[in-house]
XYZ file of C-alpha atoms in Angstrom:
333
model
C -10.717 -7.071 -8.653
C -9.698 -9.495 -11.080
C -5.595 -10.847 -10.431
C -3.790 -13.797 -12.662
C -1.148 -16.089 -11.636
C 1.081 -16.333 -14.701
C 4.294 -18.590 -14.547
C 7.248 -17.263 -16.009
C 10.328 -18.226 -17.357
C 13.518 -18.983 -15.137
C 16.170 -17.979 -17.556
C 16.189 -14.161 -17.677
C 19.642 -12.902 -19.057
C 22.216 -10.553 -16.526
C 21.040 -12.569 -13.793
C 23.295 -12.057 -10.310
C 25.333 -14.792 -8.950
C 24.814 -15.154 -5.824
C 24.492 -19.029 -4.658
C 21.135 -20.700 -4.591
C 19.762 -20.846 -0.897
C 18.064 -24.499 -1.583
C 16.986 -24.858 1.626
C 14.846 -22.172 1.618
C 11.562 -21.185 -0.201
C 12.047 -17.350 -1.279
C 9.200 -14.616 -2.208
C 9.200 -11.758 -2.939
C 6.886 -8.241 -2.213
C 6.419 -5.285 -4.163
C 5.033 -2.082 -2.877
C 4.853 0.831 -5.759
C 3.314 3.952 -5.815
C 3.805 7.713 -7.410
C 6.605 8.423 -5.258
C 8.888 5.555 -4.606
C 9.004 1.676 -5.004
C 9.657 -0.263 -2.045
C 10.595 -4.257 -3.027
C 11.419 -6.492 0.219
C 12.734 -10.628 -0.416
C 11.440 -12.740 2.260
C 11.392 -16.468 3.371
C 7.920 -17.811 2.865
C 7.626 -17.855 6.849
C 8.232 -13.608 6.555
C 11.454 -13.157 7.659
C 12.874 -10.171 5.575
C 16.231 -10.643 3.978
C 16.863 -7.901 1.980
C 14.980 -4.577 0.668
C 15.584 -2.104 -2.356
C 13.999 1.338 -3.038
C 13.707 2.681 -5.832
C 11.532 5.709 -7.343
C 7.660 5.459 -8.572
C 5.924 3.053 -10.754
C 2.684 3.937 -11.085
C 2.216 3.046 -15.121
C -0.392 5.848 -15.262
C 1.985 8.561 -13.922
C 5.250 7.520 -15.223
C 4.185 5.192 -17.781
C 4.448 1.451 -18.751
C 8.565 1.060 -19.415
C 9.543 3.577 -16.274
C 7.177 1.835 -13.640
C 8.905 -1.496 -14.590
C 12.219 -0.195 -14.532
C 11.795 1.002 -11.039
C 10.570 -2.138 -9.985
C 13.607 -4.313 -11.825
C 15.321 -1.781 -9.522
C 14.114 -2.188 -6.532
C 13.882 -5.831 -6.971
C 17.534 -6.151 -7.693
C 18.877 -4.195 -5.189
C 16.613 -6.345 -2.570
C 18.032 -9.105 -4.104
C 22.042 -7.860 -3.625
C 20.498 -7.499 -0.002
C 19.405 -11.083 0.617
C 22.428 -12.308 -1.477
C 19.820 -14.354 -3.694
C 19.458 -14.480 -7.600
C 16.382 -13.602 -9.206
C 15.572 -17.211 -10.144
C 15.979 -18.051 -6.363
C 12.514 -16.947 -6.313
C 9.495 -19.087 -5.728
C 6.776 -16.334 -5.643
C 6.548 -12.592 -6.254
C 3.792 -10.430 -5.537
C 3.498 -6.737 -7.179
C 1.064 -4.330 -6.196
C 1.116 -1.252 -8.039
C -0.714 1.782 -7.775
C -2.868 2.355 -11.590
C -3.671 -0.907 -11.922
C -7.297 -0.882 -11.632
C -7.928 -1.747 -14.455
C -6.721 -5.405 -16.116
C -5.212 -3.918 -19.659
C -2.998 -1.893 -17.714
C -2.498 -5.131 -15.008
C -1.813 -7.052 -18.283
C 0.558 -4.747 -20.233
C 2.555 -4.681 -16.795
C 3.086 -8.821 -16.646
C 3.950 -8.529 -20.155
C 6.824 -6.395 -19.274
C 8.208 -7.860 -16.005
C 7.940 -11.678 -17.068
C 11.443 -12.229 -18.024
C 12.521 -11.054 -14.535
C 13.070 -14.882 -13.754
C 10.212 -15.758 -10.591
C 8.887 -19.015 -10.650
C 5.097 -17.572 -10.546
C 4.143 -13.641 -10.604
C 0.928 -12.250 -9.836
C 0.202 -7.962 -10.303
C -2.448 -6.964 -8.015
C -3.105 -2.836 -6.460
C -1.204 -1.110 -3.370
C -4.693 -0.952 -2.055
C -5.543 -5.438 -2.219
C -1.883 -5.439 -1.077
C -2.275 -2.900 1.918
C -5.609 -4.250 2.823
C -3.765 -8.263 3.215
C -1.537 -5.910 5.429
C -4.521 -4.807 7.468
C -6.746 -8.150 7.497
C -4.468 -10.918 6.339
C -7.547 -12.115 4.523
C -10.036 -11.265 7.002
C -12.702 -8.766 6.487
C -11.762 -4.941 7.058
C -11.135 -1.480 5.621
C -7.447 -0.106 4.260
C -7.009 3.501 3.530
C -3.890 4.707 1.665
C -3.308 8.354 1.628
C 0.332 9.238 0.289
C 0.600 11.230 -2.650
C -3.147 9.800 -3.490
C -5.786 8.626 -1.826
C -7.506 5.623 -2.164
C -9.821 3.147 0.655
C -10.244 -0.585 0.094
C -12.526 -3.506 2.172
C -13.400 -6.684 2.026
C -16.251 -8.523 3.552
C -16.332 -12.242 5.557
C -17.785 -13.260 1.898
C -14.882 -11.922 0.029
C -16.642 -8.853 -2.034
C -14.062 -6.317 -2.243
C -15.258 -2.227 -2.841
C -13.499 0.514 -3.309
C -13.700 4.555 -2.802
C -11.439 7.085 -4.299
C -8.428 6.603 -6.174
C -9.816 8.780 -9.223
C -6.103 10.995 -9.282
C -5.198 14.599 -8.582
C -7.430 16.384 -10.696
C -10.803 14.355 -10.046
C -10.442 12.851 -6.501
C -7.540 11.818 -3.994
C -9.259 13.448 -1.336
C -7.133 13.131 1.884
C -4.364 12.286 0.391
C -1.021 14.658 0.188
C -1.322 16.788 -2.788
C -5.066 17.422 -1.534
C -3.545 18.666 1.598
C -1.005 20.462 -0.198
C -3.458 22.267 -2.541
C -5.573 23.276 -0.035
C -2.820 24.330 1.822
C -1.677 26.864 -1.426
C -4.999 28.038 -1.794
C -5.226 28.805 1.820
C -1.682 30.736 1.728
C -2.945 32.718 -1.816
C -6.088 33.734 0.092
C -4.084 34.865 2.945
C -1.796 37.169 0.922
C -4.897 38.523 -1.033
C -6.784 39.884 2.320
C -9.482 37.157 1.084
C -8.521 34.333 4.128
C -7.078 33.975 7.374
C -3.598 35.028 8.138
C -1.801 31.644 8.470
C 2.285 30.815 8.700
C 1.565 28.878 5.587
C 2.371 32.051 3.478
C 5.933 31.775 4.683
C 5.844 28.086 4.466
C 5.055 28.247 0.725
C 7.704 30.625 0.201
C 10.513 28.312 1.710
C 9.182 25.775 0.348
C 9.240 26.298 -3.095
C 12.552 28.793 -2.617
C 11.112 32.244 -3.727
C 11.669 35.304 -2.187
C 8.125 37.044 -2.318
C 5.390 35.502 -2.697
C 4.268 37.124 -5.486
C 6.719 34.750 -7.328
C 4.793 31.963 -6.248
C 2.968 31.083 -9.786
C 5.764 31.170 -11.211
C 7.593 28.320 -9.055
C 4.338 26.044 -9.428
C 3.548 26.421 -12.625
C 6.938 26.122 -13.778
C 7.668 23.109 -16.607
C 9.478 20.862 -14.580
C 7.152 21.305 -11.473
C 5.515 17.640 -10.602
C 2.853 16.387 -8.686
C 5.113 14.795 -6.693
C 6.856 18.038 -6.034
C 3.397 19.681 -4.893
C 1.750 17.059 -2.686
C 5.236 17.289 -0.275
C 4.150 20.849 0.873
C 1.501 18.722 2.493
C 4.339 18.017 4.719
C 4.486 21.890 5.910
C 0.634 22.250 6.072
C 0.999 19.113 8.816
C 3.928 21.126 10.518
C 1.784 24.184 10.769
C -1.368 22.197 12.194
C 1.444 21.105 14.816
C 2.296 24.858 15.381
C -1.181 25.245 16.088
C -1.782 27.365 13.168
C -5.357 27.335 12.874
C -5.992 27.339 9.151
C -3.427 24.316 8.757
C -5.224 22.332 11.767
C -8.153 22.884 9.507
C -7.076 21.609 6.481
C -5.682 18.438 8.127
C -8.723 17.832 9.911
C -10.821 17.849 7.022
C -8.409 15.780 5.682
C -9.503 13.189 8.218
C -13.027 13.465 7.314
C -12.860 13.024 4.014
C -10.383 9.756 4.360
C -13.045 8.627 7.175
C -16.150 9.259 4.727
C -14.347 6.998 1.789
C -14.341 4.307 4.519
C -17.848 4.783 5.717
C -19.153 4.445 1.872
C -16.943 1.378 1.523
C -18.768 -0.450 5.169
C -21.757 0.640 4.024
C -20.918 -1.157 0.111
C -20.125 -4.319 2.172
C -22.915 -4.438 4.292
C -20.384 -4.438 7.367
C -22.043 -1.664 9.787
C -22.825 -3.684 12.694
C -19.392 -5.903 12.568
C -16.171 -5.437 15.041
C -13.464 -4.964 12.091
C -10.380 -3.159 11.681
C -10.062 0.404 9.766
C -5.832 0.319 8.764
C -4.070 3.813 7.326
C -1.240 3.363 5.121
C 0.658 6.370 3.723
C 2.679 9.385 4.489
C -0.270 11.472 5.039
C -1.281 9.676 8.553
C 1.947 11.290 10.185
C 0.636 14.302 10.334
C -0.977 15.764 13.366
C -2.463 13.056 15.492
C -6.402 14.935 15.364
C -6.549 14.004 11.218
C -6.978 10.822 12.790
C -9.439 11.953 15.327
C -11.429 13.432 12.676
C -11.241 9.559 10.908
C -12.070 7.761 13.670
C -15.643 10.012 14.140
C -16.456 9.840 9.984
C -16.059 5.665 10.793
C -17.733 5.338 13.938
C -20.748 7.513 12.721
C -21.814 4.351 10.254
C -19.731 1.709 12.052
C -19.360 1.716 16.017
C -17.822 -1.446 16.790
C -14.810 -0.436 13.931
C -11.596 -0.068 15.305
C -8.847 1.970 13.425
C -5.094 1.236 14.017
C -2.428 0.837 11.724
C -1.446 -2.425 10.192
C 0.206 -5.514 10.909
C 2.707 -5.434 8.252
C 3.600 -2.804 5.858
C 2.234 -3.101 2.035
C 5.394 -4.743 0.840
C 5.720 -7.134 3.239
C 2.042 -7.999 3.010
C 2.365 -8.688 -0.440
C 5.170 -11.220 -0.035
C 3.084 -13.242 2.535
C 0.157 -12.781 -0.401
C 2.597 -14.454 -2.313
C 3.226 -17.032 0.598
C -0.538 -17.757 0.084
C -1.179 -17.295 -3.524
C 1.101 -20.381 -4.213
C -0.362 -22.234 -0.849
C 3.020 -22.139 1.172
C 2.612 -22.539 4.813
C 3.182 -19.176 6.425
C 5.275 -19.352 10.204
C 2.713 -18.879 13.107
Protein backbone atom coordinates (compact mmCIF):
# COMPACT_ATOMS: atom_id res chain seq x y z
CA UNK A 1 0.00 0.00 0.00
CA UNK A 2 1.38 2.93 -1.52
CA UNK A 3 0.82 6.49 0.95
CA UNK A 4 2.34 10.19 -0.01
CA UNK A 5 3.31 12.87 2.26
CA UNK A 6 2.14 16.02 0.49
CA UNK A 7 2.71 19.51 2.22
CA UNK A 8 0.03 21.83 2.05
CA UNK A 9 -0.67 25.25 2.25
CA UNK A 10 -1.15 27.16 5.69
CA UNK A 11 -3.54 29.80 4.56
CA UNK A 12 -6.94 28.12 4.11
CA UNK A 13 -9.77 30.83 4.24
CA UNK A 14 -12.69 30.70 7.41
CA UNK A 15 -10.04 29.55 9.54
CA UNK A 16 -11.07 29.62 13.59
CA UNK A 17 -9.40 31.89 15.94
CA UNK A 18 -8.46 30.33 18.56
CA UNK A 19 -4.74 31.36 19.82
CA UNK A 20 -1.74 29.46 18.59
CA UNK A 21 -0.54 26.90 21.33
CA UNK A 22 3.37 27.53 20.32
CA UNK A 23 4.58 25.49 22.78
CA UNK A 24 3.16 22.59 21.60
CA UNK A 25 3.53 20.34 18.46
CA UNK A 26 -0.21 19.42 17.35
CA UNK A 27 -1.47 16.33 15.04
CA UNK A 28 -4.09 15.33 14.13
CA UNK A 29 -6.07 11.61 13.46
CA UNK A 30 -8.72 10.71 11.24
CA UNK A 31 -10.77 7.62 11.50
CA UNK A 32 -13.62 7.36 8.57
CA UNK A 33 -15.70 4.75 7.57
CA UNK A 34 -19.45 4.09 6.00
CA UNK A 35 -21.06 5.05 9.08
CA UNK A 36 -19.47 7.88 10.91
CA UNK A 37 -16.14 9.91 10.95
CA UNK A 38 -14.35 10.06 14.07
CA UNK A 39 -11.36 13.03 13.96
CA UNK A 40 -9.35 13.33 17.43
CA UNK A 41 -6.36 16.52 17.81
CA UNK A 42 -3.58 15.34 19.85
CA UNK A 43 -0.12 16.54 21.17
CA UNK A 44 2.57 14.65 19.34
CA UNK A 45 3.23 12.76 22.80
CA UNK A 46 -0.83 11.42 22.41
CA UNK A 47 -2.54 13.27 24.74
CA UNK A 48 -6.08 13.89 23.21
CA UNK A 49 -7.37 17.41 23.26
CA UNK A 50 -10.33 17.50 21.48
CA UNK A 51 -12.59 15.06 19.19
CA UNK A 52 -15.42 15.67 16.51
CA UNK A 53 -17.84 13.15 14.90
CA UNK A 54 -19.25 13.48 12.14
CA UNK A 55 -21.14 11.03 9.57
CA UNK A 56 -19.33 8.63 6.82
CA UNK A 57 -16.69 9.29 4.34
CA UNK A 58 -16.06 6.49 2.57
CA UNK A 59 -15.57 8.23 -1.18
CA UNK A 60 -16.89 4.97 -2.68
CA UNK A 61 -20.19 5.03 -0.71
CA UNK A 62 -20.90 8.61 -0.37
CA UNK A 63 -18.68 9.92 -2.92
CA UNK A 64 -15.61 12.24 -3.33
CA UNK A 65 -17.20 15.92 -2.12
CA UNK A 66 -19.47 14.21 0.89
CA UNK A 67 -16.54 12.05 2.40
CA UNK A 68 -14.49 15.32 2.59
CA UNK A 69 -17.12 17.30 3.95
CA UNK A 70 -17.55 14.95 6.80
CA UNK A 71 -14.09 14.98 7.50
CA UNK A 72 -13.76 19.13 7.36
CA UNK A 73 -16.48 18.34 9.93
CA UNK A 74 -15.21 16.32 12.13
CA UNK A 75 -11.94 17.99 11.97
CA UNK A 76 -13.38 21.30 12.92
CA UNK A 77 -15.40 20.40 15.57
CA UNK A 78 -12.16 18.51 17.15
CA UNK A 79 -10.55 21.53 16.63
CA UNK A 80 -13.39 23.90 18.67
CA UNK A 81 -12.56 21.00 21.23
CA UNK A 82 -8.82 21.52 21.65
CA UNK A 83 -9.36 25.33 21.18
CA UNK A 84 -6.65 25.15 18.25
CA UNK A 85 -6.87 26.58 14.60
CA UNK A 86 -6.46 24.44 11.75
CA UNK A 87 -3.02 25.85 10.89
CA UNK A 88 -1.99 24.96 14.54
CA UNK A 89 -1.40 21.72 13.00
CA UNK A 90 1.92 20.09 12.42
CA UNK A 91 0.71 16.66 11.07
CA UNK A 92 -2.57 15.03 10.08
CA UNK A 93 -3.16 11.59 9.34
CA UNK A 94 -6.50 10.36 7.40
CA UNK A 95 -7.41 6.94 7.02
CA UNK A 96 -10.39 6.35 5.10
CA UNK A 97 -12.22 3.42 4.28
CA UNK A 98 -12.23 3.08 -0.13
CA UNK A 99 -9.03 4.08 -0.47
CA UNK A 100 -7.38 1.11 -1.77
CA UNK A 101 -6.69 2.20 -4.50
CA UNK A 102 -4.20 5.52 -5.14
CA UNK A 103 -6.63 7.51 -7.81
CA UNK A 104 -9.18 7.50 -5.29
CA UNK A 105 -6.20 8.23 -2.35
CA UNK A 106 -5.22 11.02 -4.82
CA UNK A 107 -8.56 12.65 -5.77
CA UNK A 108 -9.09 12.74 -1.83
CA UNK A 109 -5.65 14.98 -1.08
CA UNK A 110 -6.73 17.00 -3.89
CA UNK A 111 -9.80 17.91 -2.06
CA UNK A 112 -8.72 18.28 1.61
CA UNK A 113 -5.35 20.27 0.89
CA UNK A 114 -6.56 23.66 1.58
CA UNK A 115 -7.65 22.50 5.07
CA UNK A 116 -4.41 24.35 6.36
CA UNK A 117 -1.96 21.18 8.05
CA UNK A 118 1.51 21.65 7.73
CA UNK A 119 1.95 17.98 6.06
CA UNK A 120 -1.10 15.46 5.24
CA UNK A 121 -0.80 11.99 4.42
CA UNK A 122 -4.32 9.65 3.29
CA UNK A 123 -3.73 6.16 4.12
CA UNK A 124 -6.89 3.10 4.85
CA UNK A 125 -8.89 2.50 8.29
CA UNK A 126 -7.30 -0.86 7.95
CA UNK A 127 -2.97 0.59 7.85
CA UNK A 128 -4.47 2.98 10.45
CA UNK A 129 -6.16 0.25 12.74
CA UNK A 130 -3.36 -2.13 12.24
CA UNK A 131 -0.59 0.99 13.76
CA UNK A 132 -3.39 0.72 16.49
CA UNK A 133 -2.78 -2.98 16.94
CA UNK A 134 1.18 -3.21 16.31
CA UNK A 135 2.47 0.33 16.50
CA UNK A 136 4.68 -0.77 13.66
CA UNK A 137 5.36 -4.15 14.74
CA UNK A 138 4.28 -7.16 12.90
CA UNK A 139 0.54 -8.42 13.47
CA UNK A 140 -2.98 -8.90 12.13
CA UNK A 141 -6.02 -6.07 12.36
CA UNK A 142 -9.50 -7.06 11.57
CA UNK A 143 -12.20 -4.39 11.12
CA UNK A 144 -15.69 -5.58 11.00
CA UNK A 145 -18.28 -2.57 11.29
CA UNK A 146 -20.53 -2.03 8.58
CA UNK A 147 -17.68 -3.96 6.34
CA UNK A 148 -15.25 -6.19 6.81
CA UNK A 149 -11.86 -6.02 6.04
CA UNK A 150 -8.28 -7.89 7.81
CA UNK A 151 -4.86 -6.28 7.46
CA UNK A 152 -0.99 -7.61 8.62
CA UNK A 153 2.19 -6.78 8.40
CA UNK A 154 5.29 -8.82 8.72
CA UNK A 155 8.87 -8.03 10.82
CA UNK A 156 9.97 -7.16 7.00
CA UNK A 157 7.25 -4.71 6.45
CA UNK A 158 5.06 -6.62 3.56
CA UNK A 159 1.63 -5.67 4.25
CA UNK A 160 -1.52 -8.22 2.82
CA UNK A 161 -4.79 -7.90 2.91
CA UNK A 162 -8.22 -10.12 2.91
CA UNK A 163 -11.66 -8.87 2.30
CA UNK A 164 -12.82 -5.50 1.96
CA UNK A 165 -14.50 -6.30 -1.58
CA UNK A 166 -18.13 -4.38 -0.24
CA UNK A 167 -21.64 -5.61 0.45
CA UNK A 168 -22.48 -7.28 -2.57
CA UNK A 169 -19.09 -9.27 -3.25
CA UNK A 170 -17.48 -9.80 0.22
CA UNK A 171 -17.56 -8.11 3.82
CA UNK A 172 -17.89 -11.32 5.32
CA UNK A 173 -18.17 -10.87 9.15
CA UNK A 174 -18.85 -7.68 9.08
CA UNK A 175 -22.48 -6.06 10.12
CA UNK A 176 -24.60 -6.02 7.12
CA UNK A 177 -23.32 -9.77 6.58
CA UNK A 178 -24.71 -10.47 9.93
CA UNK A 179 -27.67 -8.54 9.24
CA UNK A 180 -28.45 -10.30 5.92
CA UNK A 181 -28.08 -13.47 7.17
CA UNK A 182 -30.02 -12.58 9.92
CA UNK A 183 -33.18 -11.48 7.27
CA UNK A 184 -32.77 -14.46 5.40
CA UNK A 185 -32.90 -16.51 8.48
CA UNK A 186 -36.21 -14.58 9.74
CA UNK A 187 -37.84 -14.98 5.83
CA UNK A 188 -37.09 -18.71 6.10
CA UNK A 189 -38.63 -18.86 9.42
CA UNK A 190 -41.95 -17.27 8.38
CA UNK A 191 -42.00 -19.49 5.16
CA UNK A 192 -41.94 -23.01 7.24
CA UNK A 193 -38.47 -23.35 5.22
CA UNK A 194 -36.02 -22.59 8.63
CA UNK A 195 -35.95 -22.67 12.19
CA UNK A 196 -38.35 -20.74 14.28
CA UNK A 197 -36.12 -17.93 15.66
CA UNK A 198 -37.19 -14.45 17.70
CA UNK A 199 -35.54 -12.81 14.77
CA UNK A 200 -38.98 -12.74 12.93
CA UNK A 201 -40.18 -10.34 15.57
CA UNK A 202 -36.91 -8.63 15.68
CA UNK A 203 -37.16 -7.74 11.96
CA UNK A 204 -40.52 -6.53 12.41
CA UNK A 205 -39.55 -3.91 15.19
CA UNK A 206 -36.87 -3.22 13.63
CA UNK A 207 -37.79 -1.96 10.51
CA UNK A 208 -41.43 -0.71 12.14
CA UNK A 209 -43.97 -2.95 10.20
CA UNK A 210 -46.74 -4.56 11.55
CA UNK A 211 -46.70 -8.08 9.74
CA UNK A 212 -44.16 -9.35 8.37
CA UNK A 213 -45.44 -9.80 5.23
CA UNK A 214 -44.67 -6.02 4.85
CA UNK A 215 -41.20 -6.71 5.25
CA UNK A 216 -40.04 -6.24 1.37
CA UNK A 217 -41.55 -3.49 1.28
CA UNK A 218 -39.58 -1.66 4.27
CA UNK A 219 -36.16 -3.02 2.74
CA UNK A 220 -36.53 -2.46 -0.51
CA UNK A 221 -37.93 0.82 -0.06
CA UNK A 222 -35.95 3.96 -2.01
CA UNK A 223 -34.52 5.55 0.80
CA UNK A 224 -33.48 2.22 2.55
CA UNK A 225 -29.40 2.24 2.96
CA UNK A 226 -26.85 -0.08 3.65
CA UNK A 227 -26.21 1.58 6.56
CA UNK A 228 -29.78 1.18 7.60
CA UNK A 229 -29.54 -2.76 6.99
CA UNK A 230 -26.20 -3.78 8.51
CA UNK A 231 -27.67 -2.17 12.15
CA UNK A 232 -30.19 -5.13 12.39
CA UNK A 233 -26.92 -6.92 12.90
CA UNK A 234 -27.29 -5.31 16.18
CA UNK A 235 -30.63 -7.47 16.96
CA UNK A 236 -29.20 -10.72 15.42
CA UNK A 237 -26.25 -10.16 18.33
CA UNK A 238 -29.13 -9.50 20.93
CA UNK A 239 -30.84 -12.68 19.95
CA UNK A 240 -27.49 -14.84 20.06
CA UNK A 241 -27.46 -13.25 23.72
CA UNK A 242 -31.10 -14.53 24.25
CA UNK A 243 -29.79 -17.73 23.36
CA UNK A 244 -31.76 -17.94 20.28
CA UNK A 245 -30.16 -20.60 18.48
CA UNK A 246 -30.35 -19.53 14.87
CA UNK A 247 -28.87 -15.98 15.89
CA UNK A 248 -25.93 -17.74 18.01
CA UNK A 249 -25.39 -19.34 14.67
CA UNK A 250 -25.12 -16.64 12.53
CA UNK A 251 -22.74 -14.79 14.90
CA UNK A 252 -20.61 -17.65 15.25
CA UNK A 253 -20.05 -18.08 11.75
CA UNK A 254 -19.47 -14.68 11.77
CA UNK A 255 -16.37 -15.42 13.82
CA UNK A 256 -15.14 -17.93 11.46
CA UNK A 257 -15.24 -16.20 8.61
CA UNK A 258 -13.41 -12.91 10.29
CA UNK A 259 -10.87 -15.67 11.77
CA UNK A 260 -10.34 -17.36 8.18
CA UNK A 261 -9.51 -13.68 6.53
CA UNK A 262 -6.80 -13.59 9.23
CA UNK A 263 -5.49 -17.06 8.75
CA UNK A 264 -5.09 -16.31 4.77
CA UNK A 265 -3.41 -13.03 5.69
CA UNK A 266 -0.52 -15.16 8.35
CA UNK A 267 -0.28 -17.51 5.93
CA UNK A 268 0.44 -14.39 2.94
CA UNK A 269 3.14 -13.19 5.42
CA UNK A 270 4.76 -16.21 6.14
CA UNK A 271 4.01 -15.53 9.99
CA UNK A 272 2.60 -19.12 11.20
CA UNK A 273 5.10 -20.03 13.66
CA UNK A 274 5.51 -16.27 15.22
CA UNK A 275 3.96 -15.01 18.79
CA UNK A 276 1.96 -11.86 17.26
CA UNK A 277 -1.08 -10.10 18.05
CA UNK A 278 -4.61 -10.67 16.14
CA UNK A 279 -6.56 -6.89 17.07
CA UNK A 280 -10.62 -6.51 16.21
CA UNK A 281 -11.77 -3.15 15.49
CA UNK A 282 -15.46 -2.45 14.77
CA UNK A 283 -18.94 -2.57 16.05
CA UNK A 284 -19.39 -6.06 15.09
CA UNK A 285 -16.91 -7.52 17.97
CA UNK A 286 -19.58 -6.41 20.68
CA UNK A 287 -21.64 -8.88 19.97
CA UNK A 288 -21.83 -12.09 21.87
CA UNK A 289 -18.50 -12.91 23.39
CA UNK A 290 -18.41 -16.80 21.41
CA UNK A 291 -18.04 -14.74 17.71
CA UNK A 292 -14.84 -14.29 19.23
CA UNK A 293 -14.41 -17.80 20.34
CA UNK A 294 -15.16 -18.92 16.97
CA UNK A 295 -12.04 -16.26 15.82
CA UNK A 296 -9.73 -17.25 18.11
CA UNK A 297 -10.06 -21.27 16.79
CA UNK A 298 -10.06 -20.08 12.72
CA UNK A 299 -6.44 -18.20 14.00
CA UNK A 300 -5.01 -20.69 16.14
CA UNK A 301 -5.73 -23.53 13.55
CA UNK A 302 -2.76 -21.88 11.16
CA UNK A 303 -1.14 -19.80 13.92
CA UNK A 304 -0.82 -21.19 17.64
CA UNK A 305 1.39 -18.86 19.28
CA UNK A 306 -1.22 -15.76 17.92
CA UNK A 307 -2.81 -13.99 20.50
CA UNK A 308 -6.09 -11.98 19.80
CA UNK A 309 -7.05 -8.95 22.02
CA UNK A 310 -8.18 -5.71 21.14
CA UNK A 311 -5.93 -2.81 20.49
CA UNK A 312 -3.84 -0.40 22.12
CA UNK A 313 -5.37 2.64 20.81
CA UNK A 314 -8.40 3.15 18.80
CA UNK A 315 -8.00 3.82 14.80
CA UNK A 316 -8.11 7.55 15.24
CA UNK A 317 -5.84 7.89 17.75
CA UNK A 318 -3.46 5.50 16.05
CA UNK A 319 -3.42 7.52 13.15
CA UNK A 320 -2.39 10.71 14.95
CA UNK A 321 0.66 8.91 16.55
CA UNK A 322 1.20 7.65 12.61
CA UNK A 323 1.34 11.13 12.10
CA UNK A 324 3.70 11.57 15.22
CA UNK A 325 5.97 9.17 13.20
CA UNK A 326 5.40 9.98 9.64
CA UNK A 327 7.02 13.47 10.29
CA UNK A 328 9.74 11.75 12.85
CA UNK A 329 8.39 13.50 16.11
CA UNK A 330 9.38 11.83 19.24
CA UNK A 331 6.35 10.06 20.63
CA UNK A 332 6.03 10.19 24.94
CA UNK A 333 7.13 6.74 26.40
Amino acid sequence: MSARLILVGREPANLMSSPKLRSQQLVLGVDGGGTKTRAVVAVAGGRVLGEGIAGPSNPLRVGIGHAASAIREAVDMACTGAAVRRVDIEAAEIGLAGVRREDIRERMREMLSGLGFGALEIVTDADIALFGVTGGAAGVVLIAGTGSICCGVNARGKRMFAGGWGPVAGDEGSGSWIARRGLQAATKSWDGRGAPTQLVKAACAYFNVTSFNDLSTAIYAPNMTNDRIAGFAREVSAAAKKRDAVARHIIAAAGQELGQAAATVVRALRMEQMSFQVGYVGGVFAAADFLLASLREEVARVAPQAFVAPPEFPPAEAAARMACKHLKLALAV
